[in-house]
Amino acid sequence: MKLLRIDSSARTASVTRQLTARAAEEWKENNPDGDVIHRDLSAIEIPPITDDWSATHLDPSKLSPGQRSYLSTSDQLIDELRAADTIVIGAPMYNFSISSPLKAWIDQIVRIGKTFGSGPNGPRGLLEMKKVIVITARGGAYEKGTAREAFDFQEPYLRHILGFIGLTDVTFIHAENQSRDQAAASLESAAERITGLLADQNRQAVAF
């Protein structure tokens, strides 16, 4: 069993980093023989999508050394995703959306022939049978049915793009109101949800 922990906050002591660390620890307790891979997106240089990205449409045998080098980061990040059984993504909300490191990571892992294919019925995600936990931190709250829901461009986008590559078993845990008096209570509630969710997943795996 493998867990991939992804951090995307630019802040070293961020709320999402605290919670993804909690999730990794809980998962390791439930899976003592499992491996945890930690990918800190703020600690690596992720190449932008340029004209060189057209190499993703070529036969791998026809790639030049320069094209192989350009795609090497994408290859590595996709290999990490493929190897993981559970994926934990720390996603702070920046300006109602996601951080630039997380967007850069998404641009590298949404790749034809690797994470999605094209068939007679349109695109089809190729990453299946994986559990994803997205842990967010937000200054406010964006509950469904409220006026502020319309400002949430984070969860809807992540659900859509993850589903596009086949990751449809996705649970969101929000640490909301982090710029308000409710911050500590919301953080503790999110931590408790993480513990409960991973315990439930472990019980289901044992029962299966």
PDB file of C-alpha atoms in Angstrom:
ATOM      1  CA  MET A   1       0.000   0.000   0.000  1.00  0.00           C
ATOM      2  CA  LYS A   2       1.192   3.504  -0.814  1.00  0.00           C
ATOM      3  CA  LEU A   3       0.016   6.962   0.157  1.00  0.00           C
ATOM      4  CA  LEU A   4       0.998  10.028  -1.823  1.00  0.00           C
ATOM      5  CA  ARG A   5       0.962  13.214   0.259  1.00  0.00           C
ATOM      6  CA  ILE A   6       0.959  16.405  -1.805  1.00  0.00           C
ATOM      7  CA  ASP A   7       1.523  19.822  -0.255  1.00  0.00           C
ATOM      8  CA  SER A   8       0.962  22.966  -2.298  1.00  0.00           C
ATOM      9  CA  SER A   9       1.044  25.813   0.199  1.00  0.00           C
ATOM     10  CA  ALA A  10       3.786  28.428  -0.081  1.00  0.00           C
ATOM     11  CA  ARG A  11       3.799  28.666   3.734  1.00  0.00           C
ATOM     12  CA  THR A  12       5.921  26.175   5.678  1.00  0.00           C
ATOM     13  CA  ALA A  13       3.615  26.181   8.732  1.00  0.00           C
ATOM     14  CA  SER A  14       0.331  26.338   6.852  1.00  0.00           C
ATOM     15  CA  VAL A  15      -2.913  24.787   8.061  1.00  0.00           C
ATOM     16  CA  THR A  16      -3.027  22.400   5.103  1.00  0.00           C
ATOM     17  CA  ARG A  17       0.511  21.177   5.825  1.00  0.00           C
ATOM     18  CA  GLN A  18      -0.448  20.485   9.430  1.00  0.00           C
ATOM     19  CA  LEU A  19      -3.475  18.513   8.301  1.00  0.00           C
ATOM     20  CA  THR A  20      -1.778  16.540   5.502  1.00  0.00           C
ATOM     21  CA  ALA A  21       0.914  15.572   8.024  1.00  0.00           C
ATOM     22  CA  ARG A  22      -1.852  14.412  10.375  1.00  0.00           C
ATOM     23  CA  ALA A  23      -3.408  12.388   7.555  1.00  0.00           C
ATOM     24  CA  ALA A  24      -0.087  10.757   6.665  1.00  0.00           C
ATOM     25  CA  GLU A  25       0.535   9.838  10.305  1.00  0.00           C
ATOM     26  CA  GLU A  26      -2.955   8.374  10.719  1.00  0.00           C
ATOM     27  CA  TRP A  27      -2.618   6.406   7.490  1.00  0.00           C
ATOM     28  CA  LYS A  28       0.778   5.040   8.544  1.00  0.00           C
ATOM     29  CA  GLU A  29      -0.644   3.924  11.892  1.00  0.00           C
ATOM     30  CA  ASN A  30      -3.350   2.007  10.036  1.00  0.00           C
ATOM     31  CA  ASN A  31      -0.887   0.703   7.429  1.00  0.00           C
ATOM     32  CA  PRO A  32       2.425   0.134   9.275  1.00  0.00           C
ATOM     33  CA  ASP A  33       3.901  -1.746   6.320  1.00  0.00           C
ATOM     34  CA  GLY A  34       2.793   0.894   3.815  1.00  0.00           C
ATOM     35  CA  ASP A  35       4.923   3.582   2.185  1.00  0.00           C
ATOM     36  CA  VAL A  36       4.304   7.329   2.351  1.00  0.00           C
ATOM     37  CA  ILE A  37       5.618   9.450  -0.528  1.00  0.00           C
ATOM     38  CA  HIS A  38       5.760  13.186   0.198  1.00  0.00           C
ATOM     39  CA  ARG A  39       5.668  15.607  -2.736  1.00  0.00           C
ATOM     40  CA  ASP A  40       6.155  19.242  -1.698  1.00  0.00           C
ATOM     41  CA  LEU A  41       5.224  21.255  -4.781  1.00  0.00           C
ATOM     42  CA  SER A  42       6.691  24.487  -3.431  1.00  0.00           C
ATOM     43  CA  ALA A  43      10.114  22.838  -3.144  1.00  0.00           C
ATOM     44  CA  ILE A  44      10.495  21.885  -6.808  1.00  0.00           C
ATOM     45  CA  GLU A  45      10.555  23.794 -10.061  1.00  0.00           C
ATOM     46  CA  ILE A  46       7.648  22.677 -12.217  1.00  0.00           C
ATOM     47  CA  PRO A  47       8.135  23.616 -15.875  1.00  0.00           C
ATOM     48  CA  PRO A  48       5.392  25.684 -17.480  1.00  0.00           C
ATOM     49  CA  ILE A  49       3.341  24.396 -20.384  1.00  0.00           C
ATOM     50  CA  THR A  50       5.077  25.672 -23.524  1.00  0.00           C
ATOM     51  CA  ASP A  51       5.217  24.692 -27.195  1.00  0.00           C
ATOM     52  CA  ASP A  52       7.304  21.712 -26.060  1.00  0.00           C
ATOM     53  CA  TRP A  53       4.152  20.171 -24.525  1.00  0.00           C
ATOM     54  CA  SER A  54       3.172  19.138 -28.062  1.00  0.00           C
ATOM     55  CA  ALA A  55       5.646  16.288 -27.565  1.00  0.00           C
ATOM     56  CA  THR A  56       2.967  14.560 -25.482  1.00  0.00           C
ATOM     57  CA  HIS A  57       1.172  13.770 -28.752  1.00  0.00           C
ATOM     58  CA  LEU A  58       4.204  12.027 -30.276  1.00  0.00           C
ATOM     59  CA  ASP A  59       5.148   8.371 -30.199  1.00  0.00           C
ATOM     60  CA  PRO A  60       7.565   7.999 -27.253  1.00  0.00           C
ATOM     61  CA  SER A  61      10.122   6.365 -29.549  1.00  0.00           C
ATOM     62  CA  LYS A  62      10.255   9.551 -31.627  1.00  0.00           C
ATOM     63  CA  LEU A  63      11.008  11.961 -28.805  1.00  0.00           C
ATOM     64  CA  SER A  64      14.224  13.940 -28.972  1.00  0.00           C
ATOM     65  CA  PRO A  65      16.558  14.104 -25.947  1.00  0.00           C
ATOM     66  CA  GLY A  66      15.323  17.652 -25.319  1.00  0.00           C
ATOM     67  CA  GLN A  67      11.692  16.565 -25.389  1.00  0.00           C
ATOM     68  CA  ARG A  68      12.384  13.669 -23.049  1.00  0.00           C
ATOM     69  CA  SER A  69      14.076  16.053 -20.640  1.00  0.00           C
ATOM     70  CA  TYR A  70      11.164  18.486 -20.801  1.00  0.00           C
ATOM     71  CA  LEU A  71       8.640  15.709 -20.071  1.00  0.00           C
ATOM     72  CA  SER A  72      10.698  14.112 -17.301  1.00  0.00           C
ATOM     73  CA  THR A  73       8.961  16.080 -14.537  1.00  0.00           C
ATOM     74  CA  SER A  74       5.543  15.114 -15.890  1.00  0.00           C
ATOM     75  CA  ASP A  75       6.641  11.477 -16.118  1.00  0.00           C
ATOM     76  CA  GLN A  76       7.821  11.456 -12.509  1.00  0.00           C
ATOM     77  CA  LEU A  77       4.708  13.116 -11.102  1.00  0.00           C
ATOM     78  CA  ILE A  78       2.422  10.768 -13.044  1.00  0.00           C
ATOM     79  CA  ASP A  79       4.406   7.717 -11.893  1.00  0.00           C
ATOM     80  CA  GLU A  80       3.852   8.822  -8.285  1.00  0.00           C
ATOM     81  CA  LEU A  81       0.112   9.062  -8.886  1.00  0.00           C
ATOM     82  CA  ARG A  82      -0.073   5.668 -10.563  1.00  0.00           C
ATOM     83  CA  ALA A  83       1.794   3.975  -7.719  1.00  0.00           C
ATOM     84  CA  ALA A  84      -0.403   5.412  -4.952  1.00  0.00           C
ATOM     85  CA  ASP A  85      -3.473   3.719  -3.514  1.00  0.00           C
ATOM     86  CA  THR A  86      -4.468   6.793  -1.493  1.00  0.00           C
ATOM     87  CA  ILE A  87      -3.717  10.400  -2.420  1.00  0.00           C
ATOM     88  CA  VAL A  88      -3.855  13.255   0.088  1.00  0.00           C
ATOM     89  CA  ILE A  89      -3.783  16.741  -1.413  1.00  0.00           C
ATOM     90  CA  GLY A  90      -3.258  19.859   0.684  1.00  0.00           C
ATOM     91  CA  ALA A  91      -5.000  22.704  -1.148  1.00  0.00           C
ATOM     92  CA  PRO A  92      -5.118  26.136   0.472  1.00  0.00           C
ATOM     93  CA  MET A  93      -7.605  28.547  -1.035  1.00  0.00           C
ATOM     94  CA  TYR A  94      -5.889  31.502  -2.688  1.00  0.00           C
ATOM     95  CA  ASN A  95      -8.214  34.192  -4.064  1.00  0.00           C
ATOM     96  CA  PHE A  96     -11.182  31.786  -4.137  1.00  0.00           C
ATOM     97  CA  SER A  97      -9.216  29.163  -6.122  1.00  0.00           C
ATOM     98  CA  ILE A  98      -6.085  27.009  -5.809  1.00  0.00           C
ATOM     99  CA  SER A  99      -2.405  27.859  -5.399  1.00  0.00           C
ATOM    100  CA  SER A 100      -0.136  28.296  -8.423  1.00  0.00           C
ATOM    101  CA  PRO A 101       2.057  25.276  -7.469  1.00  0.00           C
ATOM    102  CA  LEU A 102      -1.027  23.044  -7.398  1.00  0.00           C
ATOM    103  CA  LYS A 103      -2.217  24.373 -10.757  1.00  0.00           C
ATOM    104  CA  ALA A 104       1.257  23.750 -12.220  1.00  0.00           C
ATOM    105  CA  TRP A 105       1.148  20.169 -10.887  1.00  0.00           C
ATOM    106  CA  ILE A 106      -2.281  19.626 -12.440  1.00  0.00           C
ATOM    107  CA  ASP A 107      -1.012  20.897 -15.794  1.00  0.00           C
ATOM    108  CA  GLN A 108       1.773  18.298 -15.666  1.00  0.00           C
ATOM    109  CA  ILE A 109      -0.371  15.302 -14.696  1.00  0.00           C
ATOM    110  CA  VAL A 110      -3.347  15.837 -17.017  1.00  0.00           C
ATOM    111  CA  ARG A 111      -1.744  14.175 -20.026  1.00  0.00           C
ATOM    112  CA  ILE A 112      -3.225  12.299 -22.951  1.00  0.00           C
ATOM    113  CA  GLY A 113      -2.235   8.655 -23.116  1.00  0.00           C
ATOM    114  CA  LYS A 114      -0.990   8.748 -19.528  1.00  0.00           C
ATOM    115  CA  THR A 115      -3.871   9.867 -17.308  1.00  0.00           C
ATOM    116  CA  PHE A 116      -6.700  10.194 -19.813  1.00  0.00           C
ATOM    117  CA  GLY A 117      -7.508   8.711 -23.180  1.00  0.00           C
ATOM    118  CA  SER A 118      -9.809   9.505 -26.041  1.00  0.00           C
ATOM    119  CA  GLY A 119     -12.366   7.092 -27.475  1.00  0.00           C
ATOM    120  CA  PRO A 120     -15.632   6.988 -29.384  1.00  0.00           C
ATOM    121  CA  ASN A 121     -17.491   8.317 -26.340  1.00  0.00           C
ATOM    122  CA  GLY A 122     -15.035  11.124 -25.651  1.00  0.00           C
ATOM    123  CA  PRO A 123     -12.321  11.470 -22.993  1.00  0.00           C
ATOM    124  CA  ARG A 124     -11.906   8.740 -20.379  1.00  0.00           C
ATOM    125  CA  GLY A 125      -9.870   8.953 -17.184  1.00  0.00           C
ATOM    126  CA  LEU A 126      -7.180   6.306 -16.806  1.00  0.00           C
ATOM    127  CA  LEU A 127      -6.453   6.644 -13.067  1.00  0.00           C
ATOM    128  CA  GLU A 128      -9.060   4.540 -11.309  1.00  0.00           C
ATOM    129  CA  MET A 129      -9.558   2.605  -8.075  1.00  0.00           C
ATOM    130  CA  LYS A 130      -7.776   5.207  -5.954  1.00  0.00           C
ATOM    131  CA  LYS A 131      -9.022   7.129  -2.931  1.00  0.00           C
ATOM    132  CA  VAL A 132      -8.371  10.862  -2.835  1.00  0.00           C
ATOM    133  CA  ILE A 133      -8.629  13.159   0.177  1.00  0.00           C
ATOM    134  CA  VAL A 134      -8.438  16.881  -0.548  1.00  0.00           C
ATOM    135  CA  ILE A 135      -7.732  18.961   2.544  1.00  0.00           C
ATOM    136  CA  THR A 136      -8.388  22.679   2.164  1.00  0.00           C
ATOM    137  CA  ALA A 137      -7.884  25.742   4.329  1.00  0.00           C
ATOM    138  CA  ARG A 138     -10.068  28.796   3.732  1.00  0.00           C
ATOM    139  CA  GLY A 139     -10.320  32.192   5.318  1.00  0.00           C
ATOM    140  CA  GLY A 140     -14.116  32.109   5.172  1.00  0.00           C
ATOM    141  CA  ALA A 141     -16.887  29.560   4.668  1.00  0.00           C
ATOM    142  CA  TYR A 142     -18.588  28.566   1.419  1.00  0.00           C
ATOM    143  CA  GLU A 143     -21.415  26.242   2.401  1.00  0.00           C
ATOM    144  CA  LYS A 144     -23.760  25.013  -0.266  1.00  0.00           C
ATOM    145  CA  GLY A 145     -26.920  27.065  -0.503  1.00  0.00           C
ATOM    146  CA  THR A 146     -25.309  30.236   0.841  1.00  0.00           C
ATOM    147  CA  ALA A 147     -24.486  33.401  -1.093  1.00  0.00           C
ATOM    148  CA  ARG A 148     -20.757  32.716  -0.677  1.00  0.00           C
ATOM    149  CA  GLU A 149     -20.983  29.352  -2.430  1.00  0.00           C
ATOM    150  CA  ALA A 150     -20.689  31.180  -5.769  1.00  0.00           C
ATOM    151  CA  PHE A 151     -17.199  32.367  -4.784  1.00  0.00           C
ATOM    152  CA  ASP A 152     -15.863  28.809  -4.390  1.00  0.00           C
ATOM    153  CA  PHE A 153     -13.828  28.102  -7.510  1.00  0.00           C
ATOM    154  CA  GLN A 154     -11.689  25.597  -5.619  1.00  0.00           C
ATOM    155  CA  GLU A 155     -13.723  22.463  -4.853  1.00  0.00           C
ATOM    156  CA  PRO A 156     -15.764  22.468  -8.115  1.00  0.00           C
ATOM    157  CA  TYR A 157     -12.617  22.801 -10.224  1.00  0.00           C
ATOM    158  CA  LEU A 158     -10.684  20.138  -8.334  1.00  0.00           C
ATOM    159  CA  ARG A 159     -13.609  17.708  -8.476  1.00  0.00           C
ATOM    160  CA  HIS A 160     -13.926  18.207 -12.210  1.00  0.00           C
ATOM    161  CA  ILE A 161     -10.249  17.956 -13.144  1.00  0.00           C
ATOM    162  CA  LEU A 162      -9.574  14.988 -10.847  1.00  0.00           C
ATOM    163  CA  GLY A 163     -12.627  13.207 -12.232  1.00  0.00           C
ATOM    164  CA  PHE A 164     -11.420  13.926 -15.762  1.00  0.00           C
ATOM    165  CA  ILE A 165      -8.366  11.729 -15.153  1.00  0.00           C
ATOM    166  CA  GLY A 166     -10.370   8.997 -13.419  1.00  0.00           C
ATOM    167  CA  LEU A 167     -10.064  10.069  -9.775  1.00  0.00           C
ATOM    168  CA  THR A 168     -13.725  10.048  -8.805  1.00  0.00           C
ATOM    169  CA  ASP A 169     -13.536   8.686  -5.236  1.00  0.00           C
ATOM    170  CA  VAL A 170     -12.751  12.102  -3.739  1.00  0.00           C
ATOM    171  CA  THR A 171     -13.507  13.375  -0.233  1.00  0.00           C
ATOM    172  CA  PHE A 172     -13.085  17.047   0.651  1.00  0.00           C
ATOM    173  CA  ILE A 173     -12.262  18.124   4.201  1.00  0.00           C
ATOM    174  CA  HIS A 174     -12.432  21.887   4.690  1.00  0.00           C
ATOM    175  CA  ALA A 175     -10.766  23.814   7.500  1.00  0.00           C
ATOM    176  CA  GLU A 176     -12.867  26.936   7.031  1.00  0.00           C
ATOM    177  CA  ASN A 177     -13.042  30.343   8.754  1.00  0.00           C
ATOM    178  CA  GLN A 178      -9.281  30.369   9.291  1.00  0.00           C
ATOM    179  CA  SER A 179      -9.234  34.182   9.336  1.00  0.00           C
ATOM    180  CA  ARG A 180     -12.019  34.359  11.924  1.00  0.00           C
ATOM    181  CA  ASP A 181     -12.683  33.494  15.562  1.00  0.00           C
ATOM    182  CA  GLN A 182     -13.839  29.997  14.614  1.00  0.00           C
ATOM    183  CA  ALA A 183     -10.395  29.061  13.227  1.00  0.00           C
ATOM    184  CA  ALA A 184      -9.277  26.772  16.066  1.00  0.00           C
ATOM    185  CA  ALA A 185     -12.593  24.930  16.265  1.00  0.00           C
ATOM    186  CA  SER A 186     -12.704  24.430  12.504  1.00  0.00           C
ATOM    187  CA  LEU A 187      -9.116  23.166  12.459  1.00  0.00           C
ATOM    188  CA  GLU A 188      -9.867  20.640  15.196  1.00  0.00           C
ATOM    189  CA  SER A 189     -13.040  19.519  13.419  1.00  0.00           C
ATOM    190  CA  ALA A 190     -11.084  18.936  10.209  1.00  0.00           C
ATOM    191  CA  ALA A 191      -8.450  16.938  12.098  1.00  0.00           C
ATOM    192  CA  GLU A 192     -11.148  14.768  13.669  1.00  0.00           C
ATOM    193  CA  ARG A 193     -12.725  14.159  10.262  1.00  0.00           C
ATOM    194  CA  ILE A 194      -9.361  13.040   8.903  1.00  0.00           C
ATOM    195  CA  THR A 195      -8.920  10.564  11.754  1.00  0.00           C
ATOM    196  CA  GLY A 196     -12.422   9.187  11.319  1.00  0.00           C
ATOM    197  CA  LEU A 197     -12.207   8.930   7.549  1.00  0.00           C
ATOM    198  CA  LEU A 198      -8.912   7.040   7.551  1.00  0.00           C
ATOM    199  CA  ALA A 199     -10.113   4.724  10.319  1.00  0.00           C
ATOM    200  CA  ASP A 200     -13.239   3.937   8.284  1.00  0.00           C
ATOM    201  CA  GLN A 201     -11.170   3.263   5.167  1.00  0.00           C
ATOM    202  CA  ASN A 202      -8.955   0.897   7.132  1.00  0.00           C
ATOM    203  CA  ARG A 203     -11.955  -1.005   8.537  1.00  0.00           C
ATOM    204  CA  GLN A 204     -13.432  -1.331   5.069  1.00  0.00           C
ATOM    205  CA  ALA A 205     -10.125  -2.629   3.699  1.00  0.00           C
ATOM    206  CA  VAL A 206      -9.856  -5.204   6.500  1.00  0.00           C
ATOM    207  CA  ALA A 207     -13.461  -6.324   5.966  1.00  0.00           C
ATOM    208  CA  PHE A 208     -12.866  -6.688   2.237  1.00  0.00           C
TER     209      PHE A 208
END
